[in-house]
Coordinates of C-alpha atoms in Angstrom, one line a residue:
X1 CA 9.8 -3.1 -18.4
X2 CA 12.3 -5.5 -16.7
X3 CA 14.4 -4.1 -13.9
X4 CA 17.1 -6.0 -12.0
X5 CA 18.6 -4.8 -8.8
X6 CA 21.5 -6.9 -7.4
X7 CA 24.2 -6.8 -4.8
X8 CA 26.4 -9.4 -6.5
X9 CA 26.3 -9.5 -10.3
X10 CA 24.8 -12.8 -11.3
X11 CA 22.0 -13.3 -13.9
X12 CA 19.7 -16.0 -12.7
X13 CA 18.1 -16.3 -16.2
X14 CA 21.4 -17.7 -17.6
X15 CA 22.3 -20.7 -15.5
X16 CA 26.0 -21.8 -15.7
X17 CA 26.7 -25.0 -17.5
X18 CA 28.0 -28.0 -15.5
X19 CA 31.3 -27.6 -17.2
X20 CA 32.0 -24.5 -15.2
X21 CA 32.1 -26.4 -12.0
X22 CA 28.5 -26.3 -10.7
X23 CA 27.1 -29.3 -8.9
X24 CA 24.0 -31.2 -10.3
X25 CA 22.0 -29.9 -7.4
X26 CA 23.0 -26.3 -8.0
X27 CA 22.4 -26.7 -11.8
X28 CA 18.9 -28.1 -11.2
X29 CA 18.0 -25.3 -8.7
X30 CA 19.0 -22.6 -11.2
X31 CA 17.2 -24.3 -14.1
X32 CA 14.0 -24.5 -12.1
X33 CA 14.3 -20.8 -11.2
X34 CA 14.8 -19.9 -14.9
X35 CA 11.7 -21.9 -16.0
X36 CA 9.6 -20.3 -13.3
X37 CA 10.7 -16.9 -14.3
X38 CA 9.9 -17.5 -18.0
X39 CA 6.5 -18.9 -17.1
X40 CA 5.8 -15.6 -15.3
X41 CA 6.9 -13.6 -18.3
X42 CA 4.6 -15.6 -20.6
X43 CA 1.6 -15.1 -18.3
X44 CA 1.4 -11.3 -17.8
X45 CA -1.9 -11.5 -15.8
X46 CA -0.8 -14.3 -13.5
X47 CA -2.5 -13.8 -10.1
X48 CA -1.3 -15.3 -6.8
X49 CA -3.8 -17.5 -5.1
X50 CA -3.2 -15.6 -1.8
X51 CA -2.6 -11.8 -1.7
X52 CA 0.3 -10.8 0.6
X53 CA -0.9 -7.6 2.3
X54 CA 2.7 -6.8 3.5
X55 CA 3.6 -6.1 -0.2
X56 CA 1.2 -3.3 -0.8
X57 CA 2.0 0.4 -0.4
X58 CA 1.0 3.9 -1.5
X59 CA 3.5 6.4 -3.0
X60 CA 1.7 9.4 -4.4
X61 CA 3.5 11.0 -7.3
X62 CA 6.6 8.7 -7.0
X63 CA 9.1 8.3 -9.8
X64 CA 10.1 5.1 -11.4
X65 CA 13.2 4.9 -9.3
X66 CA 11.3 5.5 -6.1
X67 CA 8.9 2.8 -7.0
X68 CA 11.8 0.4 -7.7
X69 CA 13.2 1.2 -4.2
X70 CA 9.8 0.4 -2.6
X71 CA 9.6 -2.9 -4.5
X72 CA 13.1 -3.9 -3.4
X73 CA 12.3 -3.0 0.3
X74 CA 9.0 -5.0 0.3
X75 CA 10.1 -8.1 -1.6
X76 CA 12.7 -9.5 0.8
X77 CA 11.6 -13.1 0.9
X78 CA 13.3 -15.4 -1.7
X79 CA 11.1 -16.6 -4.5
X80 CA 8.3 -15.0 -6.6
X81 CA 5.9 -12.5 -5.3
X82 CA 3.8 -9.5 -6.4
X83 CA 4.1 -5.9 -5.1
X84 CA 1.3 -3.4 -5.6
X85 CA 2.0 0.3 -5.5
X86 CA -1.0 2.8 -5.4
X87 CA -0.5 6.3 -6.7
X88 CA -3.6 8.2 -5.7
X89 CA -2.1 11.5 -6.8
X90 CA -1.6 10.3 -10.4
X91 CA -4.7 7.9 -10.2
X92 CA -2.5 4.9 -11.3
X93 CA -1.9 1.4 -10.0
X94 CA 1.6 -0.2 -10.5
X95 CA 1.7 -4.0 -10.2
X96 CA 5.1 -5.7 -10.2
X97 CA 6.0 -9.4 -10.6
X98 CA 9.1 -9.8 -8.5
X99 CA 11.7 -12.6 -8.1
X100 CA 14.1 -12.5 -5.2
X101 CA 17.3 -14.6 -5.3
X102 CA 18.9 -14.6 -1.9
X103 CA 21.8 -16.7 -1.0
X104 CA 25.1 -16.2 1.0
X105 CA 26.8 -13.5 -0.9
X106 CA 24.0 -12.8 -3.2
X107 CA 20.8 -10.6 -3.1
X108 CA 19.2 -10.0 -6.4
X109 CA 15.8 -8.6 -7.2
X110 CA 14.3 -8.9 -10.7
X111 CA 11.0 -7.0 -11.3
X112 CA 8.7 -6.5 -14.2
X113 CA 5.7 -4.2 -14.2
X114 CA 2.4 -5.8 -15.3
X115 CA -1.1 -4.6 -16.0
X116 CA -3.2 -4.6 -12.9
X117 CA -6.2 -7.0 -13.0
X118 CA -9.6 -5.4 -13.8
X119 CA -10.8 -6.2 -10.2
X120 CA -7.9 -4.1 -8.8
X121 CA -8.6 -1.2 -11.1
X122 CA -12.3 -1.2 -10.3
X123 CA -11.6 -1.3 -6.6
X124 CA -9.1 1.6 -7.0
X125 CA -11.6 3.8 -8.9
X126 CA -14.2 3.1 -6.2
X127 CA -11.8 4.0 -3.4
X128 CA -10.9 7.3 -5.1
X129 CA -14.5 8.2 -5.3
X130 CA -15.3 7.2 -1.7
X131 CA -12.0 8.2 -0.1
X132 CA -10.8 11.5 -1.6
X133 CA -7.6 13.1 -0.5
X134 CA -9.5 16.4 -0.6
X135 CA -13.1 16.7 0.3
X136 CA -15.7 19.5 0.4
X137 CA -18.2 19.4 3.2
X138 CA -21.0 21.9 2.8
X139 CA -23.1 22.7 6.0
X140 CA -26.1 23.8 3.9
X141 CA -28.4 24.1 6.9
X142 CA -28.8 22.9 10.5
X143 CA -25.8 24.6 12.1
X144 CA -26.6 24.7 15.8
X145 CA -26.8 27.9 17.8
X146 CA -23.6 27.2 19.7
X147 CA -21.8 27.6 16.4
X148 CA -23.4 30.9 15.7
X149 CA -23.4 32.5 19.1
X150 CA -22.9 36.2 20.0
X151 CA -23.3 37.2 16.4
X152 CA -19.9 35.8 15.4
X153 CA -19.3 33.6 12.5
X154 CA -19.2 29.8 12.5
X155 CA -15.5 30.1 11.8
X156 CA -14.8 32.1 14.9
X157 CA -17.0 29.9 17.0
X158 CA -15.2 26.8 15.7
X159 CA -11.9 28.3 16.9
X160 CA -13.2 29.5 20.3
X161 CA -15.9 27.0 21.3
X162 CA -15.0 23.4 22.1
X163 CA -18.6 22.3 21.6
X164 CA -18.8 23.8 18.1
X165 CA -15.4 22.4 17.2
X166 CA -16.4 18.9 18.4
X167 CA -19.6 19.0 16.4
X168 CA -17.9 20.0 13.2
X169 CA -15.0 17.5 13.7
X170 CA -17.6 14.8 14.3
X171 CA -19.2 15.6 10.9
X172 CA -15.8 15.3 9.3
X173 CA -15.2 11.9 10.8
X174 CA -18.7 10.7 10.0
X175 CA -18.4 11.7 6.4
X176 CA -15.7 9.0 6.0
X177 CA -17.0 6.4 8.4
X178 CA -18.3 3.0 7.3
X179 CA -17.9 3.9 3.6
X180 CA -15.6 0.9 2.7
X181 CA -17.1 -2.2 4.4
X182 CA -19.5 -2.9 1.6
X183 CA -16.9 -2.4 -1.1
X184 CA -14.4 -5.0 0.2
X185 CA -15.0 -7.9 -2.1
X186 CA -12.2 -10.2 -3.2
X187 CA -8.5 -10.4 -2.4
X188 CA -7.4 -7.6 -4.9
X189 CA -9.9 -5.2 -3.3
X190 CA -8.3 -5.9 0.1
X191 CA -4.8 -5.4 -1.3
X192 CA -5.8 -2.1 -3.0
X193 CA -7.4 -0.9 0.2
X194 CA -4.4 -1.9 2.3
X195 CA -2.0 0.0 -0.1
X196 CA -4.3 3.0 -0.4
X197 CA -4.3 3.7 3.4
X198 CA -0.6 3.0 4.0
X199 CA 1.8 5.4 2.4
X200 CA 5.6 5.6 2.6
X201 CA 5.1 8.9 4.3
X202 CA 2.9 7.3 7.0
X203 CA -0.9 7.2 7.4
X204 CA -2.8 8.8 4.5
X205 CA -3.4 12.5 5.0
X206 CA -6.7 14.1 4.0
X207 CA -7.8 17.7 3.7
X208 CA -11.4 18.6 4.3
X209 CA -12.9 22.1 3.4
X210 CA -15.9 22.8 5.6
X211 CA -18.1 25.6 4.3
X212 CA -20.8 27.1 6.5
X213 CA -23.9 29.0 5.3
X214 CA -22.4 32.3 6.5
X215 CA -19.4 31.8 4.2
X216 CA -16.9 30.6 6.8
X217 CA -14.4 28.2 5.3
X218 CA -12.6 25.9 7.7
X219 CA -9.7 23.8 6.4
X220 CA -9.0 20.7 8.4
X221 CA -6.1 18.2 8.0
X222 CA -6.5 14.6 9.4
X223 CA -5.2 11.1 9.1
X224 CA -7.2 8.1 7.9
X225 CA -6.9 4.6 9.3
X226 CA -8.8 1.4 8.4
X227 CA -9.7 -1.2 11.0
X228 CA -9.5 -4.9 10.6
X229 CA -13.2 -4.8 9.8
X230 CA -12.6 -2.3 7.0
X231 CA -14.2 0.6 8.9
X232 CA -12.5 4.0 8.4
X233 CA -11.3 6.0 11.3
X234 CA -10.4 9.7 10.9
X235 CA -7.9 10.7 13.6
X236 CA -5.6 13.6 14.5
X237 CA -7.8 16.4 13.2
X238 CA -5.8 19.7 13.0
X239 CA -7.3 23.0 11.8
X240 CA -5.1 24.5 9.1
X241 CA -6.9 27.8 8.4
X242 CA -10.2 29.6 9.0
X243 CA -11.6 32.3 6.8
X244 CA -14.6 34.3 7.9
X245 CA -16.0 37.7 7.0
X246 CA -13.3 38.2 4.3
X247 CA -10.1 37.6 6.4
X248 CA -8.1 34.6 7.6
X249 CA -8.6 34.4 11.4
X250 CA -5.7 33.8 13.8
X251 CA -5.8 30.3 15.0
X252 CA -4.6 31.1 18.5
X253 CA -3.4 34.0 20.7
X254 CA 0.2 33.5 19.6
X255 CA -0.7 34.1 16.0
X256 CA -1.7 37.7 16.9
X257 CA 1.8 38.8 17.6
X258 CA 2.6 41.8 15.4
X259 CA -0.4 41.3 13.2
X260 CA -2.8 43.9 11.8
X261 CA -6.2 42.8 10.4
X262 CA -8.2 45.1 8.2
X263 CA -11.6 44.6 6.8
X264 CA -14.8 46.5 6.0
X265 CA -17.1 43.6 7.2
X266 CA -19.0 44.7 10.3
X267 CA -19.2 41.1 11.5
X268 CA -15.5 40.8 12.0
X269 CA -15.7 42.8 15.2
X270 CA -18.0 40.1 16.7
X271 CA -15.5 37.4 15.5
X272 CA -12.6 39.1 17.3
X273 CA -14.6 39.8 20.4
X274 CA -15.5 36.1 20.5
X275 CA -11.9 35.0 19.9
X276 CA -10.3 37.6 22.3
X277 CA -12.7 36.8 25.0
X278 CA -11.8 33.2 24.8
X279 CA -8.1 34.1 24.9
X280 CA -8.5 36.6 27.8
X281 CA -7.5 39.5 25.6
X282 CA -9.3 42.8 25.8
X283 CA -10.9 44.3 22.7
X284 CA -11.8 48.0 22.8
X285 CA -14.5 49.3 20.4
X286 CA -14.6 53.0 19.7
X287 CA -17.6 53.3 17.4
X288 CA -19.3 52.3 14.2
X289 CA -18.8 50.8 10.8
X290 CA -15.4 50.0 9.2
X291 CA -12.9 48.7 11.7
X292 CA -9.3 47.8 11.9
X293 CA -8.0 45.5 14.5
X294 CA -4.4 46.4 15.5
X295 CA -2.4 44.0 17.7
X296 CA 0.9 44.9 19.5
X297 CA 3.9 42.6 19.2
X298 CA 3.0 40.9 22.5
X299 CA -0.8 41.3 23.2
X300 CA -1.9 40.8 26.8
X301 CA -4.8 42.0 29.1
X302 CA -2.7 45.1 30.0
X303 CA -1.5 45.7 26.4
X304 CA -4.6 44.8 24.3
X305 CA -5.3 44.6 20.6
X306 CA -7.4 47.6 19.7
X307 CA -10.2 47.9 17.2
X308 CA -9.6 51.1 15.3
X309 CA -12.8 52.5 13.8
X310 CA -13.3 54.8 10.8
X311 CA -16.5 56.5 11.8
X312 CA -18.7 58.0 9.1

């Protein structure tokens, strides 16, 4: 599909004849442009000898109009170039041949989508396998004692213990580290990788679900960067939710305001004792089996959350 975006209406594929007042130099220049454009149309798999990494971008789930706007914003230099747009959400590559005609009073972009080379497609599929936007990390065994202390769940210890949180976050980072260096072969792979990790929304976001043997499910959001040596760096890890013993745990003391937590799991009391102790909030236990944690609108050491127990 051929798309032309222009500021001043002028079709570079139909050069004006000399009888309309053009100079010989102007006529020759427009004729050369026309011949070069037609050559590109006749060679749909033409590959540039050098890949311009500045003209590669991700746009997950973008529409055709959004892709055209990205192409226009990236292809600012007069002449012919290629723009690669990676859509990891739809698992598609979009390669555009672009011609920019930029002169005083004229800025025209003509673009045509072409089939991406097999090398680029293979690199893209490999990256999707190694570099998923969502990842499941199963802690099947070997969880250290500081993540299981005081009888509380791994989820509660993750929220309240910096050592446990650091250990799990390191596992998340390491699960992505150094996975790309061996895959970077050829200019198209470099371009796909560059586009894959640079989105119009900013650095690529990932979501990792960490599942512990006790059933705790920790959801972490992070950003992924790639160094000049093609090593992956996972940064800005933020916990989004923690589920343990059947309920979603509060992430901080402020999240307790006005909340009531009900569950029949006995282990939840140890979870809240762990969390509240870390947040300097008192937790009173009355007795036995089923428990219901009730928090006032503004919990504090003098106005604590209370574990209400249904004794049997």
